[in-house]
CSV table of C-alpha atoms in Angstrom, one decimal:
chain,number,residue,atom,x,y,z
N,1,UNK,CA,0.0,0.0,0.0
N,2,UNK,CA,1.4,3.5,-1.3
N,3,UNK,CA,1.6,5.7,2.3
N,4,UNK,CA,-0.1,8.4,1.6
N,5,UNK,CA,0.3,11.4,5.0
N,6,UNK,CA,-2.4,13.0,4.3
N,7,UNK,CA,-4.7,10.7,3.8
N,8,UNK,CA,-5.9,8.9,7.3
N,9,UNK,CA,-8.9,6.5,5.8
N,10,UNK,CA,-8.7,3.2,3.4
N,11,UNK,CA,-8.4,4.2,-0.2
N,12,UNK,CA,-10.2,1.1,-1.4
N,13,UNK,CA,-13.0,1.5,-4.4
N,14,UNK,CA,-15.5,-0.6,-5.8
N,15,UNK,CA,-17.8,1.0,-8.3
N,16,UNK,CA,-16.6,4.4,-7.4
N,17,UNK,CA,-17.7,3.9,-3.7
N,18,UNK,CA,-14.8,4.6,-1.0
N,19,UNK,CA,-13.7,2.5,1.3
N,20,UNK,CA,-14.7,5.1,4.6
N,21,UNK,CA,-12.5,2.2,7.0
N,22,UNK,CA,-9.3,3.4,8.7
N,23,UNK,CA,-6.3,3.0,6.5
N,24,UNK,CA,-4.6,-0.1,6.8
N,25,UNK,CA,-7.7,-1.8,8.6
N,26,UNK,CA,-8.2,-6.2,8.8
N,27,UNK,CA,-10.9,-7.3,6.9
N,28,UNK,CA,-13.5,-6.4,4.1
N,29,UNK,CA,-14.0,-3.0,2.9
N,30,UNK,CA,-16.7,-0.9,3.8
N,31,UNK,CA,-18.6,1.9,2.5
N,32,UNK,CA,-20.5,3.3,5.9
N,33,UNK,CA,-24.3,4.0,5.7
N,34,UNK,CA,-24.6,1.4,3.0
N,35,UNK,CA,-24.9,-2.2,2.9
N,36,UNK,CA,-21.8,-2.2,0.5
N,37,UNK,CA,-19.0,-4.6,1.9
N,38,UNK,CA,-16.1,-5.7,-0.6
N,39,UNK,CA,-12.3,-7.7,-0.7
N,40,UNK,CA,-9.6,-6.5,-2.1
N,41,UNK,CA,-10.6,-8.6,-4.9
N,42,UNK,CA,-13.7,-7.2,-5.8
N,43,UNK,CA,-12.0,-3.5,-5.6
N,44,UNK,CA,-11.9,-1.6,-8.4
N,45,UNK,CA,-8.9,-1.7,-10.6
N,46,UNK,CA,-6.1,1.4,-9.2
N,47,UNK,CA,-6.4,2.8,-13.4
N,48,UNK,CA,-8.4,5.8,-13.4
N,49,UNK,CA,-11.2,5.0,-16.3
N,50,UNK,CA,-11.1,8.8,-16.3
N,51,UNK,CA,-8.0,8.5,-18.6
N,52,UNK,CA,-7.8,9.1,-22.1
N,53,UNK,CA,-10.8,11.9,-21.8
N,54,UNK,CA,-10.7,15.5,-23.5
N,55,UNK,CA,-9.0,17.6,-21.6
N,56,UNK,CA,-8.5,21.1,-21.5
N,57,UNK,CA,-5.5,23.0,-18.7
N,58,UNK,CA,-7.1,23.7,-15.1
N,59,UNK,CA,-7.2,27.3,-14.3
N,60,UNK,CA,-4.5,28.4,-12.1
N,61,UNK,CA,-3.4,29.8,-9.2
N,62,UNK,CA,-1.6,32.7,-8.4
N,63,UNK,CA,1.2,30.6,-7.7
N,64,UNK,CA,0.8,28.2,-10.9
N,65,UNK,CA,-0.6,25.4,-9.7
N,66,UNK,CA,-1.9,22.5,-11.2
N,67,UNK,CA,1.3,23.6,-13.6
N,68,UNK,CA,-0.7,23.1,-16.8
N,69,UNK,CA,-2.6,19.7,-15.7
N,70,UNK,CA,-6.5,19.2,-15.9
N,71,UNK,CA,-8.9,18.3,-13.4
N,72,UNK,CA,-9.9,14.2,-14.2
N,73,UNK,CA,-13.9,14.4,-14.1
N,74,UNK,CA,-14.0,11.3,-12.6
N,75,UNK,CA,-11.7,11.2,-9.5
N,76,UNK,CA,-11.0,15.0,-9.2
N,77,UNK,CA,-6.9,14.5,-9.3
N,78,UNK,CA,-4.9,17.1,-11.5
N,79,UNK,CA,-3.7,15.2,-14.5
N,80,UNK,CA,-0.8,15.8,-17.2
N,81,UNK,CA,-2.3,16.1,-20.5
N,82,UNK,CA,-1.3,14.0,-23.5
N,83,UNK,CA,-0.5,15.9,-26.8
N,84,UNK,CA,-3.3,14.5,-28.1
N,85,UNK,CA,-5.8,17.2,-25.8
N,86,UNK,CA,-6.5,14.0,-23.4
N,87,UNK,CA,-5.8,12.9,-19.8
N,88,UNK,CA,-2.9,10.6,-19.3
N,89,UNK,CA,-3.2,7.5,-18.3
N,90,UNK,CA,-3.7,7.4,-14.5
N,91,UNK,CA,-4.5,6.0,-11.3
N,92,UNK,CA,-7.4,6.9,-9.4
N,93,UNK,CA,-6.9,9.7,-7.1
N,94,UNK,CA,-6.4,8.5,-3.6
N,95,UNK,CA,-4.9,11.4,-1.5
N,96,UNK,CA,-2.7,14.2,-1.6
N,97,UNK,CA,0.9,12.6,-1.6
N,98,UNK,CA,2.1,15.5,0.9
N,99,UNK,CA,0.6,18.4,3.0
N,100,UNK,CA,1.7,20.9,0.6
N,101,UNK,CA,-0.3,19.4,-2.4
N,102,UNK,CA,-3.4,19.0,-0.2
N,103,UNK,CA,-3.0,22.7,1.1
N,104,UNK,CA,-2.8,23.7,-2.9
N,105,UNK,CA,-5.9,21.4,-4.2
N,106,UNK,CA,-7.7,23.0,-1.0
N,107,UNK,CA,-7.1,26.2,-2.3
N,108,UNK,CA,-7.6,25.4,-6.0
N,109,UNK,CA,-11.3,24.0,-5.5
N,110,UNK,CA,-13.0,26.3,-3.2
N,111,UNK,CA,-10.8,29.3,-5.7
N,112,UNK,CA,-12.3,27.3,-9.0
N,113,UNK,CA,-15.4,25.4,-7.8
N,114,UNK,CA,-15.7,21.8,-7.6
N,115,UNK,CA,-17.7,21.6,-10.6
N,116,UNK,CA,-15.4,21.9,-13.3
């Protein structure tokens, strides 16, 4: 499992559903308030199908950030776009890999909207 600091609960996915568990928890995955339980067989593949979409340069910050990436529709994480105009191929989004990058897409959504 990829240690993510930021991110405190289970990054597991099955149909788009997060795992809302404690990372690094025993035993199925759980999606509270749901009857949804899965194994980490049944999870969703870690490829974003987000990837390969049209994509057009996020807006940016005053600061530059996301650096010329889009926003994926489908898990919200700032993407590097092909020369083609399309997301590269990714993994889902599961966390901001340090403080910093969670204290930018903070800033970048509630600036931008999180209906882009």
């Amino acid at each position: 499992m990829t240690d993510f600091p930021t991110a405190r609960w289970c990054r597991s996915r099955r149909d788009g559903a997060v795992c809302t568990r404690p990372a690094g928890h025993p035993g199925l995955h759980n999606r509270t308030g749901t009857s949804r339980m899965w194994s980490d067989l049944q999870a969703d593949p870690p490829a974003c199908p987000g990837s390969g979409a049209p994509a057009t340069p996020a807006e940016p910050l005053d600061d530059g950030f996301p650096e010329g990436r889009a926003v994926c529709p489908v898990c919200l994480d700032f993407v590097a776009i092909t020369r083609e105009g399309a997301l590269a191929p990714h993994d889902t989004f599961r966390g901001a890999a340090t403080p910093e990058e969670a204290a930018h897409r903070a800033e970048w959504f509630n600036t931008f909207g999180w209906t882009r």
